[in-house]
Amino acid sequence: SNSNLSHDDKLLQICQLLETNISYYNWVGFYFKNGDKNELKLGPYVGEPTDHTIIPFGKGICGQVAVSNENFVVPDVSAQDNYIACSITVKAEIVIPIFVNGENIGQIDIDSNTPDPFTEADERFLEFVCSKVSELL
Ligand code: SME
C-alpha cells in the first residue's frame, strides 16, 4: 500500500515512473500555483535541478499555461520567444494543466531531449495522469 506516502512522495513517484518508462520524457516535474501570489512554485520533479523554482504567471511555457488553462505542446523550444531555458539539452516541452473543481491549480511539465516527440497520445495520457493527480491533492 502507498497510503502512508505523503502527497509529495506520491507526486515524486509519478515523476519517476514517467521519466523511467518513457524514453523521451527526460525532465518531469510539477508546478503549483503559489498561494495567492501570481506565480508558480516548483514541486516534486526528476531530472536536472533547475534555477526556475518560481515562475511568474505569463512567463515561459509554464507561466502561459497558468493563464491559458490549456495544454501547451512545444515541438521546438528554439522557435518560442516566451520560453525559459532550464537546460541546453532540451529540444521540446509539453505542459498539461491540473484542474481541481474546474480550477487550474498547477501543471505537469515535461522536457524532452528529442526534437518534436509529443503526439496527441501524450496529451491524452498526461490529461489522464493529471486527472488522477487532482484526486490525490
Ligand atoms: N521551460 C519552462 C521552464 C521550466 S523548465 O522546463 C523545468 C518554461 O518555459 O516555462
XYZ file of C-alpha atoms and ligand atoms in Angstrom:
147
model
C 0.000 0.000 0.000
C 1.115 3.559 -0.704
C -1.331 5.069 1.780
C 1.427 6.159 4.159
C 3.170 8.229 1.498
C 2.819 11.997 1.593
C 1.303 13.820 -1.362
C 4.764 14.991 -2.408
C 6.115 11.425 -2.224
C 3.275 10.250 -4.485
C 3.931 13.071 -6.955
C 7.647 12.225 -6.942
C 6.826 8.567 -7.648
C 4.695 9.639 -10.615
C 7.628 11.710 -11.932
C 9.986 8.756 -11.510
C 7.571 6.342 -13.198
C 7.138 8.630 -16.202
C 10.822 9.532 -16.594
C 11.945 5.892 -16.231
C 9.415 4.324 -18.590
C 9.063 6.832 -21.411
C 12.394 7.291 -23.154
C 11.682 10.790 -24.476
C 10.475 12.142 -21.093
C 13.783 13.486 -19.757
C 12.699 16.018 -17.096
C 9.350 15.518 -15.375
C 8.021 17.838 -12.697
C 5.046 19.559 -11.142
C 4.492 23.283 -10.700
C 1.662 24.583 -8.490
C 0.096 27.994 -8.044
C 1.804 29.558 -5.022
C -0.908 30.612 -2.595
C -2.479 33.900 -3.678
C 0.690 35.070 -5.450
C 0.600 35.376 -9.238
C 3.318 32.781 -9.649
C 4.035 29.068 -9.939
C 6.231 27.191 -7.475
C 8.212 24.053 -8.349
C 7.003 20.870 -6.663
C 8.371 17.325 -6.931
C 10.441 16.617 -10.049
C 13.058 14.286 -11.510
C 15.868 15.381 -13.782
C 18.462 18.094 -13.702
C 17.963 20.659 -10.929
C 16.529 23.926 -12.261
C 17.068 27.515 -11.124
C 13.444 28.235 -12.074
C 11.724 27.267 -8.826
C 9.391 30.285 -9.069
C 7.801 31.270 -12.403
C 5.581 34.386 -12.681
C 2.207 33.911 -14.404
C 2.626 34.595 -18.131
C 6.361 33.863 -18.221
C 7.707 30.894 -20.165
C 5.663 27.932 -21.330
C 4.630 27.096 -17.761
C 3.562 30.642 -16.907
C 1.492 30.831 -20.100
C -0.371 27.617 -19.202
C -1.108 29.088 -15.753
C -3.184 31.775 -17.504
C -4.460 29.939 -20.640
C -5.745 26.815 -18.812
C -4.822 24.853 -21.947
C -2.282 22.224 -22.923
C 0.886 23.655 -24.476
C 2.905 21.396 -26.766
C 6.216 22.818 -27.965
C 7.843 20.695 -30.690
C 10.897 23.001 -30.927
C 11.774 25.178 -27.937
C 14.191 27.279 -30.034
C 11.196 28.591 -32.014
C 9.477 30.003 -28.872
C 10.083 33.604 -27.864
C 8.393 33.330 -24.438
C 10.417 30.357 -23.215
C 12.512 29.820 -20.082
C 15.503 27.572 -20.799
C 16.438 25.217 -17.971
C 18.977 23.087 -19.835
C 20.705 23.368 -23.216
C 19.921 19.686 -23.907
C 16.138 20.305 -24.039
C 14.578 20.290 -27.527
C 10.838 20.071 -26.789
C 8.368 20.574 -23.949
C 4.791 19.675 -23.012
C 2.779 21.273 -20.207
C -0.658 19.985 -19.152
C -2.775 21.851 -16.568
C -4.208 20.149 -13.460
C -7.799 21.049 -12.582
C -9.458 20.710 -9.181
C -13.186 21.512 -9.246
C -12.649 23.197 -12.621
C -9.865 25.463 -11.334
C -6.356 25.347 -12.828
C -4.215 24.734 -9.729
C -0.952 23.660 -11.333
C 0.541 21.555 -14.073
C 2.805 18.734 -15.103
C 5.810 19.897 -17.118
C 7.875 17.525 -19.256
C 11.053 18.343 -21.158
C 12.443 16.151 -23.921
C 15.930 15.966 -25.381
C 14.315 14.567 -28.567
C 13.010 17.027 -31.180
C 9.216 17.004 -31.768
C 8.465 13.833 -29.765
C 4.993 14.610 -28.345
C 1.785 13.380 -30.002
C -1.900 13.674 -29.174
C -1.480 10.321 -27.400
C 0.907 12.037 -24.945
C -1.674 14.783 -24.377
C -4.484 12.286 -23.725
C -2.242 10.161 -21.459
C -0.962 13.155 -19.468
C -4.507 14.568 -19.126
C -5.397 11.208 -17.557
C -2.349 11.411 -15.238
C -3.345 14.960 -14.240
C -6.938 13.863 -13.516
C -5.590 11.153 -11.196
C -3.232 13.674 -9.554
C -6.145 16.037 -8.914
C -7.861 13.222 -6.956
C -4.917 12.847 -4.579
C -4.296 16.550 -3.884
N 10.849 25.644 -19.835
C 9.880 26.056 -18.844
C 10.527 26.363 -17.528
C 10.565 25.208 -16.608
S 11.827 24.100 -17.017
O 11.379 23.408 -18.269
C 11.952 22.922 -15.827
C 9.124 27.268 -19.343
O 9.451 27.835 -20.377
O 8.171 27.676 -18.660
